[in-house]
CSV table of C-alpha atoms in Angstrom, one decimal:
chain,number,residue,atom,x,y,z
A,139,MET,CA,-59.4,-70.7,30.9
A,140,THR,CA,-57.7,-69.4,34.0
A,141,ALA,CA,-57.2,-65.7,34.3
A,142,PRO,CA,-53.6,-64.6,34.5
A,143,THR,CA,-52.4,-63.7,37.9
A,144,ARG,CA,-50.7,-60.3,38.8
A,145,SER,CA,-47.4,-62.1,39.2
A,146,GLY,CA,-47.8,-63.6,35.8
A,147,GLN,CA,-48.4,-60.2,34.3
A,148,LEU,CA,-45.3,-58.8,36.0
A,149,ILE,CA,-42.8,-61.4,35.0
A,150,PRO,CA,-42.9,-60.7,31.2
A,151,PHE,CA,-42.8,-57.0,31.9
A,152,ALA,CA,-39.7,-57.4,34.0
A,153,LEU,CA,-38.0,-59.5,31.3
A,154,ILE,CA,-38.8,-56.8,28.7
A,155,LEU,CA,-37.5,-54.1,31.0
A,156,PHE,CA,-34.3,-56.0,31.7
A,157,ALA,CA,-33.7,-56.7,28.0
A,158,GLY,CA,-34.2,-53.0,27.3
A,159,VAL,CA,-31.6,-52.1,29.9
A,160,LEU,CA,-29.1,-54.5,28.4
A,161,ILE,CA,-29.7,-53.3,24.8
A,162,GLY,CA,-29.5,-49.6,26.0
A,163,SER,CA,-26.2,-50.3,27.8
A,164,PHE,CA,-24.8,-52.1,24.8
A,165,THR,CA,-25.9,-49.2,22.5
A,166,LEU,CA,-24.4,-46.7,24.9
A,167,ARG,CA,-21.1,-48.6,24.9
A,168,LEU,CA,-21.0,-48.6,21.2
A,169,ALA,CA,-21.9,-44.9,21.0
A,170,THR,CA,-19.2,-43.9,23.5
A,171,PRO,CA,-16.1,-42.9,21.7
A,172,PRO,CA,-12.9,-44.6,22.7
A,173,PRO,CA,-10.4,-42.6,24.7
A,174,PRO,CA,-8.1,-40.5,22.4
A,175,GLU,CA,-4.8,-41.9,21.4
A,176,PRO,CA,-1.8,-40.1,22.7
A,177,PRO,CA,0.0,-37.8,20.2
A,178,ARG,CA,2.8,-39.3,18.2
A,179,PHE,CA,6.4,-38.0,18.6
A,180,VAL,CA,9.0,-38.1,15.8
A,181,SER,CA,12.5,-37.0,16.3
A,182,ILE,CA,13.6,-34.7,13.5
A,183,THR,CA,17.2,-34.2,14.7
A,184,GLU,CA,19.9,-36.1,12.8
A,185,ALA,CA,22.4,-38.2,14.6
A,186,GLY,CA,25.4,-36.1,15.7
A,187,ALA,CA,23.5,-32.8,15.6
A,188,ALA,CA,22.5,-30.3,18.3
A,189,ASP,CA,19.4,-28.5,17.1
A,190,GLU,CA,17.4,-25.6,18.5
A,191,SER,CA,15.3,-22.5,17.6
A,192,PRO,CA,12.9,-24.2,15.1
A,193,ALA,CA,10.7,-22.1,12.8
A,194,VAL,CA,8.2,-23.2,10.2
A,195,SER,CA,7.3,-21.3,7.1
A,196,PRO,CA,3.8,-19.7,6.9
A,197,ASP,CA,2.9,-22.2,4.1
A,198,GLY,CA,4.0,-25.1,6.3
A,199,ARG,CA,6.5,-26.4,3.7
A,200,TRP,CA,9.8,-25.6,5.2
A,201,LEU,CA,11.7,-25.8,8.5
A,202,VAL,CA,14.6,-23.7,9.5
A,203,TRP,CA,16.6,-24.0,12.7
A,204,PHE,CA,20.0,-23.3,14.4
A,205,SER,CA,22.3,-26.3,14.5
A,206,GLU,CA,25.7,-27.5,15.4
A,207,PHE,CA,26.3,-30.2,12.8
A,208,GLY,CA,29.5,-31.7,11.6
A,209,GLY,CA,31.6,-29.3,13.7
A,210,ALA,CA,29.9,-26.2,12.1
A,211,LEU,CA,27.5,-23.7,13.5
A,212,GLY,CA,24.8,-22.1,11.5
A,213,VAL,CA,21.2,-21.9,10.3
A,214,TRP,CA,19.8,-24.7,8.1
A,215,LYS,CA,16.7,-25.4,6.2
A,216,ARG,CA,14.9,-28.6,4.9
A,217,PRO,CA,11.4,-29.6,3.9
A,218,LEU,CA,9.2,-30.1,6.9
A,219,ALA,CA,8.0,-33.4,5.4
A,220,GLY,CA,11.6,-34.6,5.4
A,221,GLY,CA,14.6,-34.4,3.2
A,222,GLN,CA,18.2,-33.2,3.1
A,223,ARG,CA,19.3,-30.2,5.1
A,224,SER,CA,21.1,-27.3,3.4
A,225,PRO,CA,22.8,-24.3,5.0
A,226,ILE,CA,21.4,-20.8,5.0
A,227,ALA,CA,24.1,-19.0,7.0
A,228,THR,CA,27.1,-20.2,9.0
A,229,GLY,CA,29.0,-18.8,12.0
A,230,ALA,CA,27.6,-16.8,14.9
A,231,VAL,CA,24.0,-16.6,13.6
A,232,GLY,CA,20.8,-17.9,15.1
A,233,LEU,CA,17.2,-17.3,16.1
A,234,PRO,CA,15.8,-17.7,12.6
A,235,ARG,CA,12.2,-16.7,11.6
A,236,PHE,CA,10.5,-16.8,8.2
A,237,THR,CA,9.2,-13.6,6.6
A,238,ALA,CA,5.5,-13.6,5.8
A,239,ASP,CA,6.1,-14.5,2.1
A,240,ALA,CA,8.5,-17.4,3.1
A,241,ARG,CA,11.0,-16.0,0.6
A,242,ALA,CA,13.5,-15.0,3.2
A,243,VAL,CA,14.6,-15.7,6.8
A,244,LEU,CA,15.5,-13.2,9.5
A,245,VAL,CA,18.5,-14.2,11.6
A,246,THR,CA,20.4,-12.6,14.5
A,247,ALA,CA,24.1,-12.2,13.9
A,248,SER,CA,26.7,-11.2,16.4
A,249,ASP,CA,30.3,-10.0,16.3
A,250,SER,CA,32.7,-8.6,18.9
A,251,THR,CA,30.9,-5.2,19.1
A,252,SER,CA,27.2,-5.6,18.2
A,253,THR,CA,24.2,-7.8,17.5
A,254,SER,CA,22.0,-7.1,14.4
A,255,VAL,CA,19.1,-8.7,12.5
A,256,TYR,CA,19.6,-9.6,8.9
A,257,ARG,CA,17.3,-10.7,6.1
A,258,ILE,CA,18.7,-13.6,4.0
A,259,ALA,CA,17.0,-14.3,0.7
A,260,LEU,CA,16.4,-18.0,0.2
A,261,ALA,CA,16.7,-17.7,-3.6
A,262,ASP,CA,20.2,-16.4,-3.8
A,263,GLY,CA,21.5,-16.1,-0.2
A,264,ARG,CA,21.8,-12.3,-0.3
A,265,SER,CA,22.0,-10.8,3.2
A,266,THR,CA,20.6,-7.4,4.1
A,267,ARG,CA,20.8,-5.8,7.5
A,268,VAL,CA,17.4,-4.8,8.7
A,269,LEU,CA,17.9,-3.8,12.4
A,270,SER,CA,21.0,-2.7,14.2
A,271,ASP,CA,21.5,-3.3,18.0
A,272,ALA,CA,18.7,-5.8,18.0
A,273,LEU,CA,18.0,-9.5,18.2
A,274,ASP,CA,15.3,-12.2,18.1
A,275,ALA,CA,13.1,-10.5,15.4
A,276,ASP,CA,9.7,-12.0,14.5
A,277,PRO,CA,7.7,-10.8,11.5
A,278,SER,CA,3.9,-10.4,11.6
A,279,LEU,CA,2.0,-12.7,9.3
A,280,ASP,CA,0.6,-9.8,7.3
A,281,GLY,CA,4.1,-8.7,6.5
A,282,ARG,CA,3.8,-5.2,7.9
A,283,TRP,CA,5.6,-5.4,11.3
A,284,LEU,CA,8.7,-6.7,13.1
A,285,ALA,CA,8.8,-7.4,16.8
A,286,TYR,CA,12.3,-7.6,18.3
A,287,LEU,CA,14.4,-7.3,21.5
A,288,ARG,CA,17.2,-5.1,22.6
A,289,ARG,CA,19.5,-5.1,25.7
A,290,GLU,CA,20.3,-1.8,27.2
A,291,SER,CA,22.8,-1.0,30.0
A,292,ARG,CA,21.4,1.0,32.9
A,293,GLY,CA,24.5,1.5,35.2
A,294,ASP,CA,25.2,-1.9,36.6
A,295,ALA,CA,21.8,-3.3,35.5
A,296,ILE,CA,20.5,-4.6,32.2
A,297,GLU,CA,17.2,-3.6,30.9
A,298,TRP,CA,15.4,-5.6,28.2
A,299,VAL,CA,13.3,-3.8,25.6
A,300,LEU,CA,10.5,-5.2,23.4
A,301,ALA,CA,10.0,-3.0,20.4
A,302,ILE,CA,8.2,-3.0,17.0
A,303,ALA,CA,9.0,-1.4,13.7
A,304,ASP,CA,7.8,-1.7,10.1
A,305,SER,CA,9.1,-4.5,7.9
A,306,ALA,CA,12.1,-2.4,6.8
A,307,GLY,CA,13.1,-1.7,10.4
A,308,ARG,CA,11.9,1.9,10.4
A,309,GLY,CA,9.7,3.8,12.9
A,310,GLU,CA,10.6,2.0,16.1
A,311,LYS,CA,8.2,2.0,18.9
A,312,ILE,CA,9.0,0.6,22.3
A,313,VAL,CA,6.1,-1.4,23.7
A,314,HIS,CA,7.6,-2.9,26.9
A,315,ARG,CA,10.6,-2.6,29.2
A,316,GLU,CA,11.7,-5.3,31.6
A,317,HIS,CA,14.0,-4.5,34.5
A,318,GLY,CA,16.4,-7.2,35.6
A,319,ARG,CA,14.7,-10.2,33.9
A,320,GLY,CA,15.6,-11.2,30.4
A,321,LEU,CA,13.2,-11.4,27.5
A,322,ARG,CA,13.1,-14.0,24.8
A,323,GLY,CA,11.0,-15.2,21.8
A,324,PRO,CA,8.6,-12.3,20.9
A,325,ARG,CA,5.8,-13.8,18.8
A,326,TRP,CA,3.1,-12.1,16.8
A,327,SER,CA,-0.4,-13.6,16.9
A,328,PRO,CA,-1.6,-14.5,13.4
A,329,ASP,CA,-4.0,-11.5,13.2
A,330,ALA,CA,-1.1,-9.2,14.3
A,331,LYS,CA,-3.2,-7.8,17.2
A,332,ARG,CA,-1.2,-9.3,20.0
A,333,LEU,CA,2.4,-10.1,21.0
A,334,ALA,CA,3.6,-12.7,23.4
A,335,VAL,CA,7.1,-12.8,25.0
A,336,SER,CA,8.7,-15.0,27.6
A,337,VAL,CA,10.4,-13.6,30.7
A,338,ARG,CA,13.3,-15.5,32.2
A,339,ALA,CA,13.2,-16.4,35.9
A,340,ARG,CA,15.7,-15.0,38.4
A,341,PRO,CA,16.7,-16.4,41.8
A,342,ASP,CA,14.4,-13.9,43.5
A,343,SER,CA,11.5,-14.0,41.0
A,344,SER,CA,9.8,-16.5,38.8
A,345,GLY,CA,9.5,-16.4,35.1
A,346,ALA,CA,6.5,-15.2,33.2
A,347,ILE,CA,4.8,-14.9,29.8
A,348,LEU,CA,3.5,-11.5,28.9
A,349,LEU,CA,0.6,-10.9,26.5
A,350,LEU,CA,0.5,-7.5,24.9
A,351,VAL,CA,-1.9,-5.6,22.8
A,352,VAL,CA,0.2,-2.8,21.2
A,353,GLY,CA,-0.6,0.4,23.0
A,354,GLU,CA,-1.9,-1.3,26.2
A,355,VAL,CA,-0.3,-2.4,29.4
A,356,ALA,CA,1.3,-5.9,29.3
A,357,ARG,CA,-0.7,-8.6,31.0
A,358,PRO,CA,1.1,-11.6,32.5
A,359,LEU,CA,-0.4,-15.0,32.2
A,360,THR,CA,-1.2,-16.9,35.4
A,361,LEU,CA,1.4,-19.7,35.4
A,362,PRO,CA,1.6,-22.8,37.6
A,363,LEU,CA,3.6,-22.3,40.7
A,364,THR,CA,7.2,-22.8,39.7
A,365,LYS,CA,10.6,-21.1,39.9
A,366,GLY,CA,11.5,-22.1,36.4
A,367,SER,CA,11.5,-20.1,33.2
A,368,PRO,CA,8.8,-20.6,30.6
A,369,SER,CA,9.8,-21.7,27.2
A,370,VAL,CA,9.6,-19.7,24.0
A,371,GLY,CA,6.0,-20.2,22.9
A,372,ALA,CA,3.9,-20.1,19.7
A,373,TRP,CA,0.4,-19.3,18.6
A,374,LEU,CA,-1.9,-22.1,17.5
A,375,ASP,CA,-4.2,-19.4,16.1
A,376,SER,CA,-5.1,-15.8,17.1
A,377,LYS,CA,-7.0,-17.1,20.3
A,378,ARG,CA,-4.6,-19.8,21.6
A,379,PHE,CA,-1.0,-19.6,22.7
A,380,VAL,CA,1.0,-22.8,23.6
A,381,TYR,CA,4.1,-22.9,25.7
A,382,ALA,CA,6.0,-25.1,28.1
A,383,ILE,CA,6.8,-24.6,31.8
A,384,SER,CA,9.2,-26.6,33.8
A,385,THR,CA,7.9,-28.8,36.6
A,386,ALA,CA,10.0,-30.0,39.6
A,387,ALA,CA,10.1,-33.4,41.1
A,388,THR,CA,7.8,-34.0,44.1
A,389,ALA,CA,7.3,-36.6,46.7
A,390,THR,CA,4.5,-38.2,44.8
A,391,TRP,CA,6.2,-37.9,41.3
A,392,PRO,CA,10.0,-37.9,41.6
A,393,TYR,CA,10.6,-36.8,38.1
A,394,ALA,CA,11.3,-33.3,36.7
A,395,GLY,CA,9.8,-32.5,33.3
A,396,SER,CA,7.8,-30.0,31.3
A,397,SER,CA,4.1,-29.1,31.2
A,398,ILE,CA,2.9,-28.2,27.7
A,399,ARG,CA,0.1,-25.7,28.2
A,400,VAL,CA,-2.5,-24.0,26.0
A,401,HIS,CA,-3.8,-20.6,27.0
A,402,HIS,CA,-7.1,-19.3,25.5
A,403,VAL,CA,-6.6,-15.6,25.3
A,404,LYS,CA,-10.2,-14.4,25.3
A,405,ARG,CA,-11.3,-16.8,28.0
A,406,ASP,CA,-8.1,-16.1,30.0
A,407,ARG,CA,-7.8,-19.8,30.9
A,408,SER,CA,-5.0,-22.4,30.5
A,409,TYR,CA,-4.9,-26.2,30.6
A,410,GLU,CA,-2.2,-28.8,30.5
A,411,ALA,CA,-2.2,-30.5,27.1
A,412,LEU,CA,0.9,-32.7,27.7
A,413,TRP,CA,3.4,-33.6,30.3
A,414,LEU,CA,6.8,-34.8,29.2
A,415,PRO,CA,9.7,-36.1,31.3
A,416,ILE,CA,12.2,-33.8,29.6
A,417,ALA,CA,13.0,-30.1,29.7
A,418,ILE,CA,11.3,-28.2,26.8
A,419,ASP,CA,12.9,-24.9,25.9
A,420,GLN,CA,11.1,-24.0,22.7
A,421,VAL,CA,7.7,-24.5,21.2
A,422,GLU,CA,6.8,-23.9,17.5
A,423,THR,CA,3.5,-24.6,15.7
A,424,THR,CA,2.7,-25.5,12.1
A,425,PRO,CA,-0.2,-24.1,10.1
A,426,ASP,CA,-2.0,-27.5,10.3
A,427,GLY,CA,-1.9,-27.6,14.2
A,428,ARG,CA,1.2,-29.7,14.9
A,429,LEU,CA,3.9,-28.9,17.3
A,430,ILE,CA,7.7,-28.8,17.1
A,431,LEU,CA,9.3,-29.1,20.5
A,432,GLY,CA,12.9,-28.2,21.2
A,433,SER,CA,14.4,-29.9,24.2
A,434,ALA,CA,17.0,-28.1,26.3
A,435,GLY,CA,20.5,-29.4,26.3
A,436,ASN,CA,22.4,-30.4,29.4
A,437,GLN,CA,25.7,-32.0,30.4
A,438,VAL,CA,24.4,-35.4,29.1
A,439,GLU,CA,22.1,-34.7,26.1
A,440,VAL,CA,22.3,-32.2,23.3
A,441,PRO,CA,19.3,-30.1,22.2
A,442,ASN,CA,16.9,-32.1,20.0
A,443,LEU,CA,13.8,-31.3,18.0
A,444,TRP,CA,10.6,-33.3,18.1
A,445,LEU,CA,7.6,-33.2,15.8
A,446,VAL,CA,4.2,-33.9,17.6
A,447,ASP,CA,1.3,-34.7,15.3
A,448,ARG,CA,-1.4,-32.8,17.3
A,449,VAL,CA,-2.2,-30.9,20.5
A,450,PRO,CA,-4.5,-32.9,22.8
A,451,GLY,CA,-7.7,-31.0,23.6
A,452,VAL,CA,-7.4,-28.7,20.5
A,453,ARG,CA,-9.6,-29.2,17.5
A,454,THR,CA,-8.2,-28.2,14.2
A,455,ALA,CA,-10.0,-27.6,10.9
A,456,PRO,CA,-10.0,-30.5,8.5
């Protein structure tokens, strides 16, 4: 019997090694998860309506919003899962926000002389004034506090004030003053430890989003370079805040749009979760981690609301 040569020993070994590489590559391909599917968008604006300022109840069951529908202005409600809309208040009212128990909605109402915040009971429609000379109130999720805005005249200038009070509108405390630039959309974090508020841009200064811990100095988020105003934002949870910022057309991408961004408060970092070729003016979140985006109206299109089934890059509890 002839002894095997060195080359005869190497050939089977090389075949085994090659087969192992093929099997390993195939196994790795099977183990590698496919790229995530893009989120799904569903329009929740009815034909002929112009919708804005969405708010979701703390239990995730109801949606309220301001709408121009059928020639009438007002605040409406409907089940978030779908169904018929019904009016809550009509006329010069807007900026609705649910109370913590979801039994009432706070709205801002204006007349020829003043702007006030009212609580409207959903059971019987009874209206009670909570705050005078105030607007855009947001209740904390624990039901203890209200955050709201006020405009004050300082000679020829307007100063915007962010204030808090108890749930009955008593014991006001001013937490921030903004000179020259308008404020909008104060939002409590779910743990009621932080406030976020959007600052409008001016021709000589860009917009901003301020994060505040009550009793401390406001800290602005680092936003992408832009001259636009950030949208009204919303908290995904007590650590993450989501908002939109306008993006201008460039030589490489000749389309204006909006960058939907998630900011992690404790890490002080942001990332772009979505880019959309439309102007987003409002962001709202649902308790199960979905988004409602409100597009800004223009000369061609009316404001619309979109339901997005998830936020890319954010894990939500099952």
